mmCIF file of C-alpha atoms in Angstrom:
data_model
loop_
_atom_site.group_PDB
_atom_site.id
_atom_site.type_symbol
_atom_site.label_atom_id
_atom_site.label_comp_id
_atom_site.label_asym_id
_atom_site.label_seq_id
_atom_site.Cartn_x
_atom_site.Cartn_y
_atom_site.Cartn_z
ATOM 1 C CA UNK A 1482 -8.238 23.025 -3.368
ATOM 2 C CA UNK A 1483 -4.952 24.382 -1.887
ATOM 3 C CA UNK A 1484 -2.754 20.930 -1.724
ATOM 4 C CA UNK A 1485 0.587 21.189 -0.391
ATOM 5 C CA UNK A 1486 2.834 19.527 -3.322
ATOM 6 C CA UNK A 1487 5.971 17.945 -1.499
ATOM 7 C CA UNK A 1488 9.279 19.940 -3.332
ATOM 8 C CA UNK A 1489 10.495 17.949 -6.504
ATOM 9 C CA UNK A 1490 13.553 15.712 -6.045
ATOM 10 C CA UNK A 1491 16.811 16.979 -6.615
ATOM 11 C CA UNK A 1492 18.152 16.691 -10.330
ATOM 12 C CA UNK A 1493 21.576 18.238 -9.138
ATOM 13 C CA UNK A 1494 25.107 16.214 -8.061
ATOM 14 C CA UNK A 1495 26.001 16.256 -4.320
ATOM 15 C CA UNK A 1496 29.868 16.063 -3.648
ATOM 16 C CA UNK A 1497 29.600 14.984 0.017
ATOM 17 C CA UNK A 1498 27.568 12.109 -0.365
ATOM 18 C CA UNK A 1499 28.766 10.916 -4.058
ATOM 19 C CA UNK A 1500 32.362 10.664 -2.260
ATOM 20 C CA UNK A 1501 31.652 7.550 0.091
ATOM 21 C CA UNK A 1502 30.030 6.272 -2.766
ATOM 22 C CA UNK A 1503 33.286 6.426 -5.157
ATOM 23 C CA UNK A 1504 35.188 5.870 -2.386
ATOM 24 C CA UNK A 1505 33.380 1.920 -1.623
ATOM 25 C CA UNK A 1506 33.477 1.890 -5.509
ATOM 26 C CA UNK A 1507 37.200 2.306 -5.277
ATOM 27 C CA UNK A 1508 37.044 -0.307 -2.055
ATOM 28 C CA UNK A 1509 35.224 -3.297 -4.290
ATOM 29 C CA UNK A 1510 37.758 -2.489 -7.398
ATOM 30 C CA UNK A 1511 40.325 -2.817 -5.154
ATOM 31 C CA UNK A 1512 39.512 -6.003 -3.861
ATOM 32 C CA UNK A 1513 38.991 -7.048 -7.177
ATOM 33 C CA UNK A 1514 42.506 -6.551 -8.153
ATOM 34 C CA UNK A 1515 43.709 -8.185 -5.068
ATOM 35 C CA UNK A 1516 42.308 -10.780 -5.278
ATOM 36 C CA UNK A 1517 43.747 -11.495 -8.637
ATOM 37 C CA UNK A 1518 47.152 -10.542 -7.187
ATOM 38 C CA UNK A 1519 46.441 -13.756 -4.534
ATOM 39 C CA UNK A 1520 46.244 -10.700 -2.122
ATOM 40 C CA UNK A 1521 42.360 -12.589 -0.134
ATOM 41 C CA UNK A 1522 42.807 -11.272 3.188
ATOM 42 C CA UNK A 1523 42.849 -7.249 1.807
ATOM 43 C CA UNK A 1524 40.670 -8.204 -1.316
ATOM 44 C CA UNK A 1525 38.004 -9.321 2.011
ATOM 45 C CA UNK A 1526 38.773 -6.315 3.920
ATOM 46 C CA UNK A 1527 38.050 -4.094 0.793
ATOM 47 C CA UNK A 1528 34.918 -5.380 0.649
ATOM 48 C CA UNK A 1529 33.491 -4.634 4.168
ATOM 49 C CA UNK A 1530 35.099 -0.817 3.897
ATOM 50 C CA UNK A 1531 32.845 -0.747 0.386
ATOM 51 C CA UNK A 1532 29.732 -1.930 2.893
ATOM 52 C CA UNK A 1533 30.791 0.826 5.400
ATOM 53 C CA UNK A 1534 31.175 3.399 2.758
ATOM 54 C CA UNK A 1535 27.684 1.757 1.200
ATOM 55 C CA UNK A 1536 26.121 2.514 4.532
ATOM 56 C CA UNK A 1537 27.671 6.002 5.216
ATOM 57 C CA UNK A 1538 26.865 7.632 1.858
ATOM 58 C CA UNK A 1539 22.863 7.532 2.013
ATOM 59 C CA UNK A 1540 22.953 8.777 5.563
ATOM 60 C CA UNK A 1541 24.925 11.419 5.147
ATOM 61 C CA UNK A 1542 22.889 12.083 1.594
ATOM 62 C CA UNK A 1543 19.417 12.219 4.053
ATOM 63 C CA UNK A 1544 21.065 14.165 7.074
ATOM 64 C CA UNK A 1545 22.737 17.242 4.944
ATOM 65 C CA UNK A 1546 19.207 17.281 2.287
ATOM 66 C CA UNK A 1547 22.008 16.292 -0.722
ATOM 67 C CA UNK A 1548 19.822 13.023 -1.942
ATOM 68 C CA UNK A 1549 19.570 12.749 -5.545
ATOM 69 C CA UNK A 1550 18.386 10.687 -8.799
ATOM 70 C CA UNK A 1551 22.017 10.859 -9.488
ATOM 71 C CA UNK A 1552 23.007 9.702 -6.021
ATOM 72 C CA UNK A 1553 20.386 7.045 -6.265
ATOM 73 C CA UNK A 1554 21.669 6.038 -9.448
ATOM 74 C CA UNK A 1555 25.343 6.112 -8.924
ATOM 75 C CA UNK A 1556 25.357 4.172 -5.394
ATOM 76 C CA UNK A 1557 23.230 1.637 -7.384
ATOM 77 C CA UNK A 1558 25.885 0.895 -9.691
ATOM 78 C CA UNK A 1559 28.859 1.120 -7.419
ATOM 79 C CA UNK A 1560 27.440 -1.644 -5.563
ATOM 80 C CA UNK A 1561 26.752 -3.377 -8.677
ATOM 81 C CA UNK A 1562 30.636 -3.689 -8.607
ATOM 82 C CA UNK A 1563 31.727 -3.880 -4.533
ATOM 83 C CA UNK A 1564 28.447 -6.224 -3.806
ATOM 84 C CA UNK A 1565 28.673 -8.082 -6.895
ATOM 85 C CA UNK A 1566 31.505 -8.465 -9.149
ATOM 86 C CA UNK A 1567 33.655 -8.217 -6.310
ATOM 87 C CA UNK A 1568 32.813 -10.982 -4.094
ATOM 88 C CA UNK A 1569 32.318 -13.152 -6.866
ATOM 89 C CA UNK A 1570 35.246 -12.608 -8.532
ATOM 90 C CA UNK A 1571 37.488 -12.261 -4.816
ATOM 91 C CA UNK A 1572 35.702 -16.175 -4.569
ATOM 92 C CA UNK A 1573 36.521 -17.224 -7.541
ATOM 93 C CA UNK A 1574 40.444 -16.747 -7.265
ATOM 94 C CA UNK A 1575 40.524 -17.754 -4.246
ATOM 95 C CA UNK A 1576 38.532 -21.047 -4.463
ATOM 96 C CA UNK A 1577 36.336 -22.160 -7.123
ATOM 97 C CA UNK A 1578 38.871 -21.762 -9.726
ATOM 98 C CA UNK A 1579 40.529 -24.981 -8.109
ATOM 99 C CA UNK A 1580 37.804 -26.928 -9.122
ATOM 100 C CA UNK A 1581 39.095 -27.492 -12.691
ATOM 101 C CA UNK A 1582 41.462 -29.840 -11.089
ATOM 102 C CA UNK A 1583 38.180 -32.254 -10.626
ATOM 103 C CA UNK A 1584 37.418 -31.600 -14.102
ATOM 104 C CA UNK A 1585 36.794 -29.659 -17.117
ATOM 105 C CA UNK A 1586 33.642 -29.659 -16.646
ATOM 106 C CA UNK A 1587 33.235 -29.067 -12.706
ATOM 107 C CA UNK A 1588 35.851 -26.136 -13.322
ATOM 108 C CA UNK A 1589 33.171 -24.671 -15.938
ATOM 109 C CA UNK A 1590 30.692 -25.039 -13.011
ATOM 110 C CA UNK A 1591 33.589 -22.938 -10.793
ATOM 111 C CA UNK A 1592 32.522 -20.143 -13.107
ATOM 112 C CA UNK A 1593 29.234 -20.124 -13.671
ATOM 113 C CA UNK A 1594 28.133 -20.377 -9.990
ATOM 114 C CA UNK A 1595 30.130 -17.004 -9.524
ATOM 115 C CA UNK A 1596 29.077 -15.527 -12.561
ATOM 116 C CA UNK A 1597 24.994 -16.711 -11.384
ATOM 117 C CA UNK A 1598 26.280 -14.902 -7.694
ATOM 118 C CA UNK A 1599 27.041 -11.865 -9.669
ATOM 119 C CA UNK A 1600 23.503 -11.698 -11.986
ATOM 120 C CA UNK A 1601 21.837 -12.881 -8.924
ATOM 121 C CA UNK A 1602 23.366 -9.524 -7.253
ATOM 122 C CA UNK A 1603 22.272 -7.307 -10.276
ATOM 123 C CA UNK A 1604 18.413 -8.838 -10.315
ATOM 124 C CA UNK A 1605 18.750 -8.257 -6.273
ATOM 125 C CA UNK A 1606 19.238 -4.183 -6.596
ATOM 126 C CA UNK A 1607 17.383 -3.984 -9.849
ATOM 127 C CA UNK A 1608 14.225 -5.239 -7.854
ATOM 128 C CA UNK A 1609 15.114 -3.471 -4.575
ATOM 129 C CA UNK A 1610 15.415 0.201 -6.734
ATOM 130 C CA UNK A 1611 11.936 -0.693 -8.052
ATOM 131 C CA UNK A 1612 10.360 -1.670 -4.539
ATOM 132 C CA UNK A 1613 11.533 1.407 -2.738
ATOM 133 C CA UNK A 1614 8.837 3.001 -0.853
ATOM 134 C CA UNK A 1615 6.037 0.212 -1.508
ATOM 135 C CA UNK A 1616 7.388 -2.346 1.385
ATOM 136 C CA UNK A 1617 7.686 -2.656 5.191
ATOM 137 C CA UNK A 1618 10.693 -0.590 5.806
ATOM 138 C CA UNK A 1619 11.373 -3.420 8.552
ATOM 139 C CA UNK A 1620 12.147 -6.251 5.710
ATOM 140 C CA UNK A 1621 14.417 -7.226 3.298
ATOM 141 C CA UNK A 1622 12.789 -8.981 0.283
ATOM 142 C CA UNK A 1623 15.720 -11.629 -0.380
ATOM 143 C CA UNK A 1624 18.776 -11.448 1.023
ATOM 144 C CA UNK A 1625 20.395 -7.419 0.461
ATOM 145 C CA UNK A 1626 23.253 -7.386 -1.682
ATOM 146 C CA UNK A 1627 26.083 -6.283 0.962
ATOM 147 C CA UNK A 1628 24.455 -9.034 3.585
ATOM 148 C CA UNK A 1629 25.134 -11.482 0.714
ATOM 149 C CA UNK A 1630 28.887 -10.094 -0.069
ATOM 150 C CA UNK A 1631 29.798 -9.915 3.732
ATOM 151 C CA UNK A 1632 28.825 -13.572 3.825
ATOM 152 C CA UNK A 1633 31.178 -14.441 0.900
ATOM 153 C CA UNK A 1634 33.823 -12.257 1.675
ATOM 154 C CA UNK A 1635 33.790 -13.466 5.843
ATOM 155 C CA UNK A 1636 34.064 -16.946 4.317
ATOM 156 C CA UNK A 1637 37.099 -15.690 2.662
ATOM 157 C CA UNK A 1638 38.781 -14.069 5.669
ATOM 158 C CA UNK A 1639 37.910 -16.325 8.326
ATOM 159 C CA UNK A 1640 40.350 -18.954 5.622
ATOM 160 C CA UNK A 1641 42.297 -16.913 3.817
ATOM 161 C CA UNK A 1642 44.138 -15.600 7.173
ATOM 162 C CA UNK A 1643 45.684 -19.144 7.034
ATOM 163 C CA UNK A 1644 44.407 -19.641 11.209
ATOM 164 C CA UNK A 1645 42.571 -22.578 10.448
ATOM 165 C CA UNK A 1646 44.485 -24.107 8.641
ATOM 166 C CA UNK A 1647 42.347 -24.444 5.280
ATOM 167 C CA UNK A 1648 42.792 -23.242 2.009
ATOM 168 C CA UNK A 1649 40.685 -22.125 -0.610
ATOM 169 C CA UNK A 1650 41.351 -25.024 -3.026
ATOM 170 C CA UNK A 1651 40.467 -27.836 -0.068
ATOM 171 C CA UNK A 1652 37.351 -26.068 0.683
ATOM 172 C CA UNK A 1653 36.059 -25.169 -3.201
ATOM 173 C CA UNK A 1654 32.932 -27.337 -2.872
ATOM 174 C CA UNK A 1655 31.824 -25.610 0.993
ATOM 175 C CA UNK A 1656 32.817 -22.086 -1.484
ATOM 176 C CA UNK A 1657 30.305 -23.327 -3.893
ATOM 177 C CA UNK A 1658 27.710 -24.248 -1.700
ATOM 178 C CA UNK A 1659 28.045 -20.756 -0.024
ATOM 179 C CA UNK A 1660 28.304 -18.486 -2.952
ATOM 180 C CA UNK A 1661 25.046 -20.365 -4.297
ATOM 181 C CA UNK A 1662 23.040 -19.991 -1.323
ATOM 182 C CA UNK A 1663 24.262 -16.341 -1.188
ATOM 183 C CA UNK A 1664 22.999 -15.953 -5.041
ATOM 184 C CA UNK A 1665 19.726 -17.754 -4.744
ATOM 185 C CA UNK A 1666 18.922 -16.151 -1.243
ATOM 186 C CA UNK A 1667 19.475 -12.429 -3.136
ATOM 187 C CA UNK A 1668 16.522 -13.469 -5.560
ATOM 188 C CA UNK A 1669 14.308 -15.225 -2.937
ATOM 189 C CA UNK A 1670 10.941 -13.785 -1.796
ATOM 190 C CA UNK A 1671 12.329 -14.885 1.813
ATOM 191 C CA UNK A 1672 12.070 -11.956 4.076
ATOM 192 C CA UNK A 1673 15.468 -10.346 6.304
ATOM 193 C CA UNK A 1674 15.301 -7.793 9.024
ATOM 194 C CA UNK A 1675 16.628 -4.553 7.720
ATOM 195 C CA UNK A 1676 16.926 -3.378 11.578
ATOM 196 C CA UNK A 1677 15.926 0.290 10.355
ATOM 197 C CA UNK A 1678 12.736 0.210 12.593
ATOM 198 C CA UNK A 1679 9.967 -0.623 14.190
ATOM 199 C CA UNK A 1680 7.264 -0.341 11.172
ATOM 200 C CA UNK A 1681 5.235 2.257 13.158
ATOM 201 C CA UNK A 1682 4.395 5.535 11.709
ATOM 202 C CA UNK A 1683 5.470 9.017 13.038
ATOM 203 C CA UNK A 1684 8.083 9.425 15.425
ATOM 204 C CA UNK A 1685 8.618 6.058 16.287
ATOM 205 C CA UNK A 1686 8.822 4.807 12.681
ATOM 206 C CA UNK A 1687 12.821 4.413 13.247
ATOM 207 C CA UNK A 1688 13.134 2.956 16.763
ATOM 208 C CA UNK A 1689 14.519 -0.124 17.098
ATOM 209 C CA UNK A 1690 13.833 -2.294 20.300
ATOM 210 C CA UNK A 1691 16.300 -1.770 23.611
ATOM 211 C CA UNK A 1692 17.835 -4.987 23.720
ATOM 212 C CA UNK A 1693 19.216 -4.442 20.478
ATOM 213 C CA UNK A 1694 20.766 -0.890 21.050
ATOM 214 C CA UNK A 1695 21.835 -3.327 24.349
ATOM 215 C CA UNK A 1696 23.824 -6.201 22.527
ATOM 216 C CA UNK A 1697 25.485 -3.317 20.606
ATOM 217 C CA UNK A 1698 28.500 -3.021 23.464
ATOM 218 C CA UNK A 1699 28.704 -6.898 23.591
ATOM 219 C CA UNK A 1700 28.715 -7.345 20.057
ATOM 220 C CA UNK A 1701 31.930 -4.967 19.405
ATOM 221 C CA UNK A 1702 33.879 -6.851 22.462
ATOM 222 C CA UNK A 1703 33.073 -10.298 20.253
ATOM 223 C CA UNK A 1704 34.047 -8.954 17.119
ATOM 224 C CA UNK A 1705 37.304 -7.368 18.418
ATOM 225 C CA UNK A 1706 38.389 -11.221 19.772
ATOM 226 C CA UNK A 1707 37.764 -13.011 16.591
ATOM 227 C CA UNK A 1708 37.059 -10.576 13.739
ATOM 228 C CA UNK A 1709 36.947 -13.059 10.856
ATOM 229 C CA UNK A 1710 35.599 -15.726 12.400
ATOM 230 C CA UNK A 1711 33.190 -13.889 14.426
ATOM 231 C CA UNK A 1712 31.770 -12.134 11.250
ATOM 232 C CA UNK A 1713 31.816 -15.400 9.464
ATOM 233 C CA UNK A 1714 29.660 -16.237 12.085
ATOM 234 C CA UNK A 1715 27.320 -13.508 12.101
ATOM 235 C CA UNK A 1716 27.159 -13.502 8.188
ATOM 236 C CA UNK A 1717 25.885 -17.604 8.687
ATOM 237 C CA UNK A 1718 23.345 -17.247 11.613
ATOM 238 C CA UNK A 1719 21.800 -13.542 9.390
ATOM 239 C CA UNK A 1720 21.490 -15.532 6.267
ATOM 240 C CA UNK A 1721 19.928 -18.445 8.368
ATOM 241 C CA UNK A 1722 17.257 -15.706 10.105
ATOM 242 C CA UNK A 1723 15.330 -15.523 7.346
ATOM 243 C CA UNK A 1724 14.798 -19.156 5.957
ATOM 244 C CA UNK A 1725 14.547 -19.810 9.283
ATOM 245 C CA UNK A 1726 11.859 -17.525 10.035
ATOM 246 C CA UNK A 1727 9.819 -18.921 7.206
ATOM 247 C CA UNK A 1728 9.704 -21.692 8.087
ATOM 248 C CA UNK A 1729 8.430 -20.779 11.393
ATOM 249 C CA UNK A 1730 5.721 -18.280 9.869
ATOM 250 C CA UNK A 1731 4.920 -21.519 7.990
ATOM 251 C CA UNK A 1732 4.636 -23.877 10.511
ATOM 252 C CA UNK A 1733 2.117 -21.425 12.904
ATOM 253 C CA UNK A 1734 -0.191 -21.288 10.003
ATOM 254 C CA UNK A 1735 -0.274 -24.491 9.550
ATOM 255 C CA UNK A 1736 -0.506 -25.324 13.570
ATOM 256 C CA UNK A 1737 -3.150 -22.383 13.251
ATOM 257 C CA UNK A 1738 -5.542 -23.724 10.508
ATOM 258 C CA UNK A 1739 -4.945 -26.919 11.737
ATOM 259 C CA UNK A 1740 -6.181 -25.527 15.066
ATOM 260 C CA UNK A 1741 -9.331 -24.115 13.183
#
């Protein structure tokens, strides 16, 4: 038999692509020192350029043929640090360190719940390097790591800015309740849209529907109004699509075998 062997992967380093990925490495150890410098609005910021750079480098990795183990590898842990140790520690400065004015003990749970955000984050792209290329290329399994951080981190803005009127210390139990949703939703089986296709196979595995490509215009003129806010909002009503979504999945089977 003649078989056609697909060409080994890569074992060599890529400069192009391995940039973006130091460069949103640089972006979440920035914010990171921000945020300890009570800098929250650019420790925020730093974290969404890390989730730009996060989505640049493994496009421009699979458009110039420079993909990689090492790439693979290295992007990996560099969002171990923007996705992870970043927003939890950017959330911790900024709010749930207050809580040790309720408490010794509630300011030990301050901790903890951003440390569990952090291991949650680690589990999250431990389990997603291990699923690659065995799921629906539509769906998230749990909640993907920069969703979770641009949740945290919108949080953060949409208060920080000091427009509201809010600060981090008044709101450190709605900060808890957030950055433990965000860490338990990361290491759910609950599925999220990835929006990178349609599920088909051959050329119309990567379409996405019309009215999406459609609400792209709108979408920039909203964000461009409100950017905090509006991405706060966005980050909520994301996180909410998939709970939300199984629980809808769950009630048609049960309205279906009911129906039986």
């Amino acid at each position: 038999m003649n078989e056609t062997k697909p060409p080994p992967r890569s074992r060599g380093i890529y400069l192009l692509p391995n940039l973006f990925t130091t460069a949103g490495l640089f972006a979440g150890f920035y914010a990171i020192i921000a945020a300890a410098n009570g800098q929250f609005v650019n420790a925020a910021i730093a974290v969404f350029v890390a989730g730009l750079m996060d989505g640049i480098d493994g496009r421009v990795a699979r458009l110039t043929g420079t993909s990689s183990d090492f790439g693979v590898q290295y992007d990996s842990l560099a969002d171990l640090v923007s996705f992870g140790l970043a927003p939890a520690l950017v959330m911790y400065h900024w709010s749930l360190s207050a809580l040790k004015f309720d408490g010794g003990v509630m300011g030990r749970v301050g901790w903890v719940v951003a440390f569990l955000y952090a291991a949650c984050a680690a589990l999250r792209l431990a389990r997603f390097n291990t699923q690659v290329g065995t799921v629906d290329k539509r769906w998230f399994i749990g909640l993907a790591s920069p969703a979770a951080a641009g949740l945290m981190m919108s949080f953060v803005w949409a208060f920080a800015d000091g427009e509201l009127g809010w600060s981090g210390e008044q709101l450190r139990y709605v900060a808890l309740a957030v950055t433990l949703v965000a860490a338990l939703l990361m290491v759910s089986r609950i599925r999220f849209w990835s929006f990178k296709g349609t599920g088909e196979g051959g050329a119309k595995a990567d379409r996405i529907p019309f009215v999406v490509l459609a609400l792209v215009p709108l979408a920039l003129a909203i964000l461009f109004i409100d950017l905090p806010r509006t991405l706060f909002a966005v980050g909520v009503v994301y996180a909410l699509s998939g709970p939300g979504y199984w629980l809808w999945q769950r009630a048609r089977r049960t309205r279906d075998g009911g129906n039986a």
